[in-house]
């Protein structure tokens, strides 16, 4: 499995010139936004299963009932900064329950006996947990509450019993449906979130890439970048009563990452096989464009990051059958452990740091150069950078790495400006 690390190696320009993929591995229709907030005591709701039979579903811990419906999942082609994997398609989801909050460190430690988080605080969201650790937590918490665990776990092979009443991760479709809360805009609020409405890289609100050097047209201006997680529920909830759906930490979903089906679907569960699991919502260090309702990020299921946590869900109506996530493809074990540093340098600072890293690691070094280089004049190159950011340009490279498959770790270095 190739590992890509982006390194900001100087403070001069806001440009990204390589055609790499998404970050580490990057109004509903006919919907009913029926929200019933729970309380700290157990309560029982009467719902109907797929056969029309009334079933009692025990709901605990203030989970919110999300009434199912049909919506357009993904983003329209006109949405600014959308990604190619966000193809819009019609999806119907059944009723389900979702926690209004991300799982906190206190909750995780009480069940698992440890706290892996990079930032510490009982009310902060737990982070730095892998997808495998997230599903293990779901099972352990279910057992503690006397519920049937949703997952069967055998090493890295996990299957989901859809009829189980225990805690689980939401599917990607459930997550987006709940986040949108009846909207069709990039974010659930009318405008994009400001730094006072969500915890993210507040210096980079939505649309700043097109307006970086002239911000008069921005609806939301740059704000605070906290550089840490904050306590769950620190901001106002979305219309369904769910907090931190944009920002704070990304949230693991069940789904293996893959292309969307263009056909209408009901309760989709992701790709049949693949190497990565999807997480949603963006985190404390993400730009606003990566917190959009439709934005998809993914990472290997056994990897963890200090900006990824989880939010729990439960069935509203018992499902049927098992979803096997047992075909997760493993990386090529024959690949070597070689490191490549690929960098772009305008004024020489990035080159110098890349060479220092190379001297300490023994990595191979590759300088990214362009067929049509940028201007050597500082003011001119700022205009050129603004133009290419706005157009999401990918300038033609003068040379390429011929043996990319020979590297399992790639360090990207490029100029950066706050």
JSON list of C-alpha atoms in Angstrom, two decimals, residues 170-380:
[
{"chain": "A", "resi": 170, "resn": "UNK", "atom": "CA", "xyz": [-23.53, 4.67, 9.94]},
{"chain": "A", "resi": 171, "resn": "UNK", "atom": "CA", "xyz": [-23.34, 3.83, 6.28]},
{"chain": "A", "resi": 172, "resn": "UNK", "atom": "CA", "xyz": [-21.99, 6.51, 3.99]},
{"chain": "A", "resi": 173, "resn": "UNK", "atom": "CA", "xyz": [-25.52, 7.12, 2.66]},
{"chain": "A", "resi": 174, "resn": "UNK", "atom": "CA", "xyz": [-26.98, 7.41, 6.16]},
{"chain": "A", "resi": 175, "resn": "UNK", "atom": "CA", "xyz": [-24.25, 9.85, 7.15]},
{"chain": "A", "resi": 176, "resn": "UNK", "atom": "CA", "xyz": [-24.82, 12.15, 4.16]},
{"chain": "A", "resi": 177, "resn": "UNK", "atom": "CA", "xyz": [-28.60, 11.97, 4.53]},
{"chain": "A", "resi": 178, "resn": "UNK", "atom": "CA", "xyz": [-28.33, 12.97, 8.19]},
{"chain": "A", "resi": 179, "resn": "UNK", "atom": "CA", "xyz": [-25.80, 15.70, 7.51]},
{"chain": "A", "resi": 180, "resn": "UNK", "atom": "CA", "xyz": [-27.87, 17.29, 4.75]},
{"chain": "A", "resi": 181, "resn": "UNK", "atom": "CA", "xyz": [-30.98, 17.34, 6.94]},
{"chain": "A", "resi": 182, "resn": "UNK", "atom": "CA", "xyz": [-33.24, 18.17, 4.01]},
{"chain": "A", "resi": 183, "resn": "UNK", "atom": "CA", "xyz": [-30.88, 20.52, 2.14]},
{"chain": "A", "resi": 184, "resn": "UNK", "atom": "CA", "xyz": [-29.24, 20.31, -1.27]},
{"chain": "A", "resi": 185, "resn": "UNK", "atom": "CA", "xyz": [-26.53, 22.91, -0.71]},
{"chain": "A", "resi": 186, "resn": "UNK", "atom": "CA", "xyz": [-22.82, 22.13, -0.15]},
{"chain": "A", "resi": 187, "resn": "UNK", "atom": "CA", "xyz": [-23.34, 22.51, 3.62]},
{"chain": "A", "resi": 188, "resn": "UNK", "atom": "CA", "xyz": [-26.51, 22.08, 5.67]},
{"chain": "A", "resi": 189, "resn": "UNK", "atom": "CA", "xyz": [-26.56, 25.80, 6.53]},
{"chain": "A", "resi": 190, "resn": "UNK", "atom": "CA", "xyz": [-27.48, 28.50, 4.01]},
{"chain": "A", "resi": 191, "resn": "UNK", "atom": "CA", "xyz": [-23.91, 29.75, 3.75]},
{"chain": "A", "resi": 192, "resn": "UNK", "atom": "CA", "xyz": [-20.72, 27.82, 4.28]},
{"chain": "A", "resi": 193, "resn": "UNK", "atom": "CA", "xyz": [-19.65, 27.50, 7.94]},
{"chain": "A", "resi": 194, "resn": "UNK", "atom": "CA", "xyz": [-17.55, 30.20, 9.53]},
{"chain": "A", "resi": 195, "resn": "UNK", "atom": "CA", "xyz": [-14.94, 29.51, 12.19]},
{"chain": "A", "resi": 196, "resn": "UNK", "atom": "CA", "xyz": [-17.59, 30.50, 14.76]},
{"chain": "A", "resi": 197, "resn": "UNK", "atom": "CA", "xyz": [-19.90, 27.74, 13.47]},
{"chain": "A", "resi": 198, "resn": "UNK", "atom": "CA", "xyz": [-17.51, 24.81, 13.04]},
{"chain": "A", "resi": 199, "resn": "UNK", "atom": "CA", "xyz": [-14.02, 23.70, 14.03]},
{"chain": "A", "resi": 200, "resn": "UNK", "atom": "CA", "xyz": [-11.84, 23.57, 10.93]},
{"chain": "A", "resi": 201, "resn": "UNK", "atom": "CA", "xyz": [-8.90, 25.31, 9.25]},
{"chain": "A", "resi": 202, "resn": "UNK", "atom": "CA", "xyz": [-10.65, 28.65, 9.64]},
{"chain": "A", "resi": 203, "resn": "UNK", "atom": "CA", "xyz": [-8.11, 30.53, 7.53]},
{"chain": "A", "resi": 204, "resn": "UNK", "atom": "CA", "xyz": [-9.57, 28.71, 4.50]},
{"chain": "A", "resi": 205, "resn": "UNK", "atom": "CA", "xyz": [-13.36, 29.17, 4.33]},
{"chain": "A", "resi": 206, "resn": "UNK", "atom": "CA", "xyz": [-15.31, 27.90, 1.35]},
{"chain": "A", "resi": 207, "resn": "UNK", "atom": "CA", "xyz": [-14.43, 29.69, -1.87]},
{"chain": "A", "resi": 208, "resn": "UNK", "atom": "CA", "xyz": [-11.19, 31.27, -0.70]},
{"chain": "A", "resi": 209, "resn": "UNK", "atom": "CA", "xyz": [-9.22, 29.47, -3.40]},
{"chain": "A", "resi": 210, "resn": "UNK", "atom": "CA", "xyz": [-10.87, 31.68, -6.01]},
{"chain": "A", "resi": 211, "resn": "UNK", "atom": "CA", "xyz": [-10.59, 34.80, -3.85]},
{"chain": "A", "resi": 212, "resn": "UNK", "atom": "CA", "xyz": [-7.36, 34.36, -1.94]},
{"chain": "A", "resi": 213, "resn": "UNK", "atom": "CA", "xyz": [-5.76, 37.69, -2.84]},
{"chain": "A", "resi": 214, "resn": "UNK", "atom": "CA", "xyz": [-9.00, 39.67, -3.04]},
{"chain": "A", "resi": 215, "resn": "UNK", "atom": "CA", "xyz": [-11.56, 38.56, -0.45]},
{"chain": "A", "resi": 216, "resn": "UNK", "atom": "CA", "xyz": [-14.30, 41.12, -1.02]},
{"chain": "A", "resi": 217, "resn": "UNK", "atom": "CA", "xyz": [-16.54, 38.54, -2.71]},
{"chain": "A", "resi": 218, "resn": "UNK", "atom": "CA", "xyz": [-16.31, 35.98, 0.08]},
{"chain": "A", "resi": 219, "resn": "UNK", "atom": "CA", "xyz": [-19.57, 35.38, 1.96]},
{"chain": "A", "resi": 220, "resn": "UNK", "atom": "CA", "xyz": [-17.61, 33.88, 4.87]},
{"chain": "A", "resi": 221, "resn": "UNK", "atom": "CA", "xyz": [-14.31, 35.55, 5.70]},
{"chain": "A", "resi": 222, "resn": "UNK", "atom": "CA", "xyz": [-11.21, 33.79, 7.12]},
{"chain": "A", "resi": 223, "resn": "UNK", "atom": "CA", "xyz": [-11.40, 33.17, 10.84]},
{"chain": "A", "resi": 224, "resn": "UNK", "atom": "CA", "xyz": [-9.70, 31.33, 13.68]},
{"chain": "A", "resi": 225, "resn": "UNK", "atom": "CA", "xyz": [-7.69, 28.16, 13.12]},
{"chain": "A", "resi": 226, "resn": "UNK", "atom": "CA", "xyz": [-7.69, 26.42, 16.51]},
{"chain": "A", "resi": 227, "resn": "UNK", "atom": "CA", "xyz": [-5.20, 23.68, 15.56]},
{"chain": "A", "resi": 228, "resn": "UNK", "atom": "CA", "xyz": [-6.91, 21.23, 17.91]},
{"chain": "A", "resi": 229, "resn": "UNK", "atom": "CA", "xyz": [-10.19, 19.42, 18.47]},
{"chain": "A", "resi": 230, "resn": "UNK", "atom": "CA", "xyz": [-12.83, 21.07, 20.68]},
{"chain": "A", "resi": 231, "resn": "UNK", "atom": "CA", "xyz": [-15.39, 19.56, 23.03]},
{"chain": "A", "resi": 232, "resn": "UNK", "atom": "CA", "xyz": [-18.24, 17.85, 21.21]},
{"chain": "A", "resi": 233, "resn": "UNK", "atom": "CA", "xyz": [-21.36, 19.98, 20.91]},
{"chain": "A", "resi": 234, "resn": "UNK", "atom": "CA", "xyz": [-19.46, 23.28, 21.07]},
{"chain": "A", "resi": 235, "resn": "UNK", "atom": "CA", "xyz": [-21.42, 24.70, 18.12]},
{"chain": "A", "resi": 236, "resn": "UNK", "atom": "CA", "xyz": [-25.06, 24.78, 17.09]},
{"chain": "A", "resi": 237, "resn": "UNK", "atom": "CA", "xyz": [-26.49, 21.51, 15.72]},
{"chain": "A", "resi": 238, "resn": "UNK", "atom": "CA", "xyz": [-27.86, 20.91, 12.25]},
{"chain": "A", "resi": 239, "resn": "UNK", "atom": "CA", "xyz": [-31.66, 20.89, 11.75]},
{"chain": "A", "resi": 240, "resn": "UNK", "atom": "CA", "xyz": [-31.84, 17.25, 12.88]},
{"chain": "A", "resi": 241, "resn": "UNK", "atom": "CA", "xyz": [-30.11, 18.01, 16.18]},
{"chain": "A", "resi": 242, "resn": "UNK", "atom": "CA", "xyz": [-26.72, 16.54, 15.20]},
{"chain": "A", "resi": 243, "resn": "UNK", "atom": "CA", "xyz": [-23.58, 18.37, 16.32]},
{"chain": "A", "resi": 244, "resn": "UNK", "atom": "CA", "xyz": [-20.22, 18.69, 14.54]},
{"chain": "A", "resi": 245, "resn": "UNK", "atom": "CA", "xyz": [-21.33, 17.16, 11.26]},
{"chain": "A", "resi": 246, "resn": "UNK", "atom": "CA", "xyz": [-18.96, 19.66, 9.67]},
{"chain": "A", "resi": 247, "resn": "UNK", "atom": "CA", "xyz": [-15.49, 19.69, 11.20]},
{"chain": "A", "resi": 248, "resn": "UNK", "atom": "CA", "xyz": [-13.89, 18.74, 14.54]},
{"chain": "A", "resi": 249, "resn": "UNK", "atom": "CA", "xyz": [-13.06, 15.17, 13.49]},
{"chain": "A", "resi": 250, "resn": "UNK", "atom": "CA", "xyz": [-13.86, 13.12, 10.43]},
{"chain": "A", "resi": 251, "resn": "UNK", "atom": "CA", "xyz": [-16.19, 10.20, 11.17]},
{"chain": "A", "resi": 252, "resn": "UNK", "atom": "CA", "xyz": [-15.72, 6.61, 10.03]},
{"chain": "A", "resi": 253, "resn": "UNK", "atom": "CA", "xyz": [-18.56, 5.01, 8.08]},
{"chain": "A", "resi": 254, "resn": "UNK", "atom": "CA", "xyz": [-19.11, 1.32, 7.32]},
{"chain": "A", "resi": 255, "resn": "UNK", "atom": "CA", "xyz": [-18.47, 1.59, 3.59]},
{"chain": "A", "resi": 256, "resn": "UNK", "atom": "CA", "xyz": [-15.52, 0.37, 1.58]},
{"chain": "A", "resi": 257, "resn": "UNK", "atom": "CA", "xyz": [-14.63, 3.20, -0.80]},
{"chain": "A", "resi": 258, "resn": "UNK", "atom": "CA", "xyz": [-15.66, 2.76, -4.42]},
{"chain": "A", "resi": 259, "resn": "UNK", "atom": "CA", "xyz": [-17.45, 4.42, -7.31]},
{"chain": "A", "resi": 260, "resn": "UNK", "atom": "CA", "xyz": [-21.13, 5.19, -6.80]},
{"chain": "A", "resi": 261, "resn": "UNK", "atom": "CA", "xyz": [-23.73, 3.25, -8.73]},
{"chain": "A", "resi": 262, "resn": "UNK", "atom": "CA", "xyz": [-25.69, 5.48, -11.11]},
{"chain": "A", "resi": 263, "resn": "UNK", "atom": "CA", "xyz": [-28.83, 3.41, -10.51]},
{"chain": "A", "resi": 264, "resn": "UNK", "atom": "CA", "xyz": [-31.37, 4.24, -7.84]},
{"chain": "A", "resi": 265, "resn": "UNK", "atom": "CA", "xyz": [-30.49, 2.44, -4.61]},
{"chain": "A", "resi": 266, "resn": "UNK", "atom": "CA", "xyz": [-32.00, 1.62, -1.24]},
{"chain": "A", "resi": 267, "resn": "UNK", "atom": "CA", "xyz": [-29.79, 1.40, 1.85]},
{"chain": "A", "resi": 268, "resn": "UNK", "atom": "CA", "xyz": [-26.49, 1.02, -0.06]},
{"chain": "A", "resi": 269, "resn": "UNK", "atom": "CA", "xyz": [-23.49, -0.29, 1.87]},
{"chain": "A", "resi": 270, "resn": "UNK", "atom": "CA", "xyz": [-20.53, 0.64, -0.32]},
{"chain": "A", "resi": 271, "resn": "UNK", "atom": "CA", "xyz": [-18.24, -1.30, -2.61]},
{"chain": "A", "resi": 272, "resn": "UNK", "atom": "CA", "xyz": [-17.93, -5.09, -2.38]},
{"chain": "A", "resi": 273, "resn": "UNK", "atom": "CA", "xyz": [-14.16, -4.95, -2.03]},
{"chain": "A", "resi": 274, "resn": "UNK", "atom": "CA", "xyz": [-11.34, -2.47, -1.86]},
{"chain": "A", "resi": 275, "resn": "UNK", "atom": "CA", "xyz": [-8.47, -1.25, 0.24]},
{"chain": "A", "resi": 276, "resn": "UNK", "atom": "CA", "xyz": [-9.94, 1.76, 2.05]},
{"chain": "A", "resi": 277, "resn": "UNK", "atom": "CA", "xyz": [-12.88, 2.75, 4.24]},
{"chain": "A", "resi": 278, "resn": "UNK", "atom": "CA", "xyz": [-14.78, 6.02, 3.91]},
{"chain": "A", "resi": 279, "resn": "UNK", "atom": "CA", "xyz": [-14.84, 8.73, 6.54]},
{"chain": "A", "resi": 280, "resn": "UNK", "atom": "CA", "xyz": [-16.94, 11.87, 6.32]},
{"chain": "A", "resi": 281, "resn": "UNK", "atom": "CA", "xyz": [-17.36, 15.42, 7.61]},
{"chain": "A", "resi": 282, "resn": "UNK", "atom": "CA", "xyz": [-13.84, 16.84, 7.70]},
{"chain": "A", "resi": 283, "resn": "UNK", "atom": "CA", "xyz": [-11.77, 17.63, 10.76]},
{"chain": "A", "resi": 284, "resn": "UNK", "atom": "CA", "xyz": [-10.15, 20.43, 12.72]},
{"chain": "A", "resi": 285, "resn": "UNK", "atom": "CA", "xyz": [-7.34, 20.75, 10.15]},
{"chain": "A", "resi": 286, "resn": "UNK", "atom": "CA", "xyz": [-9.42, 20.51, 6.95]},
{"chain": "A", "resi": 287, "resn": "UNK", "atom": "CA", "xyz": [-10.22, 23.31, 4.53]},
{"chain": "A", "resi": 288, "resn": "UNK", "atom": "CA", "xyz": [-13.94, 24.12, 4.31]},
{"chain": "A", "resi": 289, "resn": "UNK", "atom": "CA", "xyz": [-14.22, 22.57, 0.84]},
{"chain": "A", "resi": 290, "resn": "UNK", "atom": "CA", "xyz": [-13.40, 19.21, 2.43]},
{"chain": "A", "resi": 291, "resn": "UNK", "atom": "CA", "xyz": [-16.26, 19.50, 4.93]},
{"chain": "A", "resi": 292, "resn": "UNK", "atom": "CA", "xyz": [-19.01, 19.62, 2.28]},
{"chain": "A", "resi": 293, "resn": "UNK", "atom": "CA", "xyz": [-21.95, 17.24, 2.75]},
{"chain": "A", "resi": 294, "resn": "UNK", "atom": "CA", "xyz": [-20.90, 15.26, -0.32]},
{"chain": "A", "resi": 295, "resn": "UNK", "atom": "CA", "xyz": [-17.13, 15.21, 0.22]},
{"chain": "A", "resi": 296, "resn": "UNK", "atom": "CA", "xyz": [-15.67, 11.70, 0.49]},
{"chain": "A", "resi": 297, "resn": "UNK", "atom": "CA", "xyz": [-12.40, 10.87, 2.21]},
{"chain": "A", "resi": 298, "resn": "UNK", "atom": "CA", "xyz": [-10.89, 7.45, 2.67]},
{"chain": "A", "resi": 299, "resn": "UNK", "atom": "CA", "xyz": [-8.07, 5.59, 4.39]},
{"chain": "A", "resi": 300, "resn": "UNK", "atom": "CA", "xyz": [-6.90, 2.03, 4.97]},
{"chain": "A", "resi": 301, "resn": "UNK", "atom": "CA", "xyz": [-9.05, 0.37, 7.60]},
{"chain": "A", "resi": 302, "resn": "UNK", "atom": "CA", "xyz": [-6.08, -0.45, 9.83]},
{"chain": "A", "resi": 303, "resn": "UNK", "atom": "CA", "xyz": [-4.66, 3.10, 9.77]},
{"chain": "A", "resi": 304, "resn": "UNK", "atom": "CA", "xyz": [-5.49, 5.91, 12.20]},
{"chain": "A", "resi": 305, "resn": "UNK", "atom": "CA", "xyz": [-5.20, 9.69, 12.13]},
{"chain": "A", "resi": 306, "resn": "UNK", "atom": "CA", "xyz": [-5.43, 12.50, 14.67]},
{"chain": "A", "resi": 307, "resn": "UNK", "atom": "CA", "xyz": [-8.36, 14.02, 12.79]},
{"chain": "A", "resi": 308, "resn": "UNK", "atom": "CA", "xyz": [-10.60, 10.93, 12.47]},
{"chain": "A", "resi": 309, "resn": "UNK", "atom": "CA", "xyz": [-13.05, 9.67, 15.11]},
{"chain": "A", "resi": 310, "resn": "UNK", "atom": "CA", "xyz": [-16.52, 8.18, 15.02]},
{"chain": "A", "resi": 311, "resn": "UNK", "atom": "CA", "xyz": [-20.23, 8.70, 15.66]},
{"chain": "A", "resi": 312, "resn": "UNK", "atom": "CA", "xyz": [-22.54, 5.83, 16.57]},
{"chain": "A", "resi": 313, "resn": "UNK", "atom": "CA", "xyz": [-25.72, 4.69, 14.86]},
{"chain": "A", "resi": 314, "resn": "UNK", "atom": "CA", "xyz": [-28.33, 1.98, 15.47]},
{"chain": "A", "resi": 315, "resn": "UNK", "atom": "CA", "xyz": [-31.07, 0.38, 13.44]},
{"chain": "A", "resi": 316, "resn": "UNK", "atom": "CA", "xyz": [-34.46, 2.03, 13.46]},
{"chain": "A", "resi": 317, "resn": "UNK", "atom": "CA", "xyz": [-35.98, -0.90, 11.60]},
{"chain": "A", "resi": 318, "resn": "UNK", "atom": "CA", "xyz": [-34.27, -4.29, 11.81]},
{"chain": "A", "resi": 319, "resn": "UNK", "atom": "CA", "xyz": [-32.54, -5.19, 8.57]},
{"chain": "A", "resi": 320, "resn": "UNK", "atom": "CA", "xyz": [-31.75, -8.63, 7.24]},
{"chain": "A", "resi": 321, "resn": "UNK", "atom": "CA", "xyz": [-28.74, -10.54, 6.03]},
{"chain": "A", "resi": 322, "resn": "UNK", "atom": "CA", "xyz": [-25.03, -10.00, 6.46]},
{"chain": "A", "resi": 323, "resn": "UNK", "atom": "CA", "xyz": [-22.75, -7.57, 4.67]},
{"chain": "A", "resi": 324, "resn": "UNK", "atom": "CA", "xyz": [-19.34, -9.13, 4.31]},
{"chain": "A", "resi": 325, "resn": "UNK", "atom": "CA", "xyz": [-16.37, -6.82, 4.29]},
{"chain": "A", "resi": 326, "resn": "UNK", "atom": "CA", "xyz": [-14.01, -9.76, 3.88]},
{"chain": "A", "resi": 327, "resn": "UNK", "atom": "CA", "xyz": [-12.63, -8.98, 0.45]},
{"chain": "A", "resi": 328, "resn": "UNK", "atom": "CA", "xyz": [-10.40, -6.14, 1.55]},
{"chain": "A", "resi": 329, "resn": "UNK", "atom": "CA", "xyz": [-7.44, -6.27, -0.76]},
{"chain": "A", "resi": 330, "resn": "UNK", "atom": "CA", "xyz": [-4.04, -6.29, 0.82]},
{"chain": "A", "resi": 331, "resn": "UNK", "atom": "CA", "xyz": [-1.13, -4.27, -0.45]},
{"chain": "A", "resi": 332, "resn": "UNK", "atom": "CA", "xyz": [1.59, -5.79, -2.56]},
{"chain": "A", "resi": 333, "resn": "UNK", "atom": "CA", "xyz": [3.92, -7.40, -0.05]},
{"chain": "A", "resi": 334, "resn": "UNK", "atom": "CA", "xyz": [6.60, -7.73, -2.72]},
{"chain": "A", "resi": 335, "resn": "UNK", "atom": "CA", "xyz": [6.99, -3.99, -2.97]},
{"chain": "A", "resi": 336, "resn": "UNK", "atom": "CA", "xyz": [10.10, -2.55, -1.39]},
{"chain": "A", "resi": 337, "resn": "UNK", "atom": "CA", "xyz": [10.24, 0.00, 1.39]},
{"chain": "A", "resi": 338, "resn": "UNK", "atom": "CA", "xyz": [11.67, 2.76, -0.80]},
{"chain": "A", "resi": 339, "resn": "UNK", "atom": "CA", "xyz": [10.87, 6.42, -0.16]},
{"chain": "A", "resi": 340, "resn": "UNK", "atom": "CA", "xyz": [10.49, 9.08, -2.82]},
{"chain": "A", "resi": 341, "resn": "UNK", "atom": "CA", "xyz": [10.56, 12.82, -2.13]},
{"chain": "A", "resi": 342, "resn": "UNK", "atom": "CA", "xyz": [8.78, 14.65, -4.95]},
{"chain": "A", "resi": 343, "resn": "UNK", "atom": "CA", "xyz": [8.85, 18.42, -4.54]},
{"chain": "A", "resi": 344, "resn": "UNK", "atom": "CA", "xyz": [8.13, 21.69, -6.32]},
{"chain": "A", "resi": 345, "resn": "UNK", "atom": "CA", "xyz": [10.24, 24.70, -5.39]},
{"chain": "A", "resi": 346, "resn": "UNK", "atom": "CA", "xyz": [9.81, 28.28, -6.61]},
{"chain": "A", "resi": 347, "resn": "UNK", "atom": "CA", "xyz": [12.34, 30.26, -4.60]},
{"chain": "A", "resi": 348, "resn": "UNK", "atom": "CA", "xyz": [14.61, 27.42, -3.47]},
{"chain": "A", "resi": 349, "resn": "UNK", "atom": "CA", "xyz": [13.38, 27.03, 0.12]},
{"chain": "A", "resi": 350, "resn": "UNK", "atom": "CA", "xyz": [11.43, 23.84, -0.58]},
{"chain": "A", "resi": 351, "resn": "UNK", "atom": "CA", "xyz": [14.39, 22.41, -2.50]},
{"chain": "A", "resi": 352, "resn": "UNK", "atom": "CA", "xyz": [16.71, 22.98, 0.44]},
{"chain": "A", "resi": 353, "resn": "UNK", "atom": "CA", "xyz": [14.38, 21.28, 2.94]},
{"chain": "A", "resi": 354, "resn": "UNK", "atom": "CA", "xyz": [13.74, 18.38, 0.56]},
{"chain": "A", "resi": 355, "resn": "UNK", "atom": "CA", "xyz": [17.47, 17.84, 0.19]},
{"chain": "A", "resi": 356, "resn": "UNK", "atom": "CA", "xyz": [17.89, 17.86, 3.97]},
{"chain": "A", "resi": 357, "resn": "UNK", "atom": "CA", "xyz": [15.16, 15.23, 4.37]},
{"chain": "A", "resi": 358, "resn": "UNK", "atom": "CA", "xyz": [16.83, 13.21, 1.64]},
{"chain": "A", "resi": 359, "resn": "UNK", "atom": "CA", "xyz": [20.19, 13.35, 3.42]},
{"chain": "A", "resi": 360, "resn": "UNK", "atom": "CA", "xyz": [18.62, 12.01, 6.61]},
{"chain": "A", "resi": 361, "resn": "UNK", "atom": "CA", "xyz": [16.41, 9.31, 5.09]},
{"chain": "A", "resi": 362, "resn": "UNK", "atom": "CA", "xyz": [18.30, 8.17, 2.01]},
{"chain": "A", "resi": 363, "resn": "UNK", "atom": "CA", "xyz": [15.14, 8.70, -0.06]},
{"chain": "A", "resi": 364, "resn": "UNK", "atom": "CA", "xyz": [15.17, 9.25, -3.79]},
{"chain": "A", "resi": 365, "resn": "UNK", "atom": "CA", "xyz": [14.68, 12.88, -4.84]},
{"chain": "A", "resi": 366, "resn": "UNK", "atom": "CA", "xyz": [12.54, 14.14, -7.72]},
{"chain": "A", "resi": 367, "resn": "UNK", "atom": "CA", "xyz": [12.04, 17.83, -8.52]},
{"chain": "A", "resi": 368, "resn": "UNK", "atom": "CA", "xyz": [8.72, 18.68, -10.16]},
{"chain": "A", "resi": 369, "resn": "UNK", "atom": "CA", "xyz": [9.32, 21.04, -13.05]},
{"chain": "A", "resi": 370, "resn": "UNK", "atom": "CA", "xyz": [6.90, 22.50, -15.60]},
{"chain": "A", "resi": 371, "resn": "UNK", "atom": "CA", "xyz": [6.88, 22.67, -19.35]},
{"chain": "A", "resi": 372, "resn": "UNK", "atom": "CA", "xyz": [5.85, 26.32, -18.95]},
{"chain": "A", "resi": 373, "resn": "UNK", "atom": "CA", "xyz": [7.51, 27.55, -15.73]},
{"chain": "A", "resi": 374, "resn": "UNK", "atom": "CA", "xyz": [5.99, 30.16, -13.48]},
{"chain": "A", "resi": 375, "resn": "UNK", "atom": "CA", "xyz": [7.32, 33.71, -13.54]},
{"chain": "A", "resi": 376, "resn": "UNK", "atom": "CA", "xyz": [10.38, 34.50, -11.44]},
{"chain": "A", "resi": 377, "resn": "UNK", "atom": "CA", "xyz": [8.77, 37.80, -10.42]},
{"chain": "A", "resi": 378, "resn": "UNK", "atom": "CA", "xyz": [7.06, 37.52, -7.03]},
{"chain": "A", "resi": 379, "resn": "UNK", "atom": "CA", "xyz": [4.01, 39.71, -7.77]},
{"chain": "A", "resi": 380, "resn": "UNK", "atom": "CA", "xyz": [3.46, 38.06, -11.13]}
]
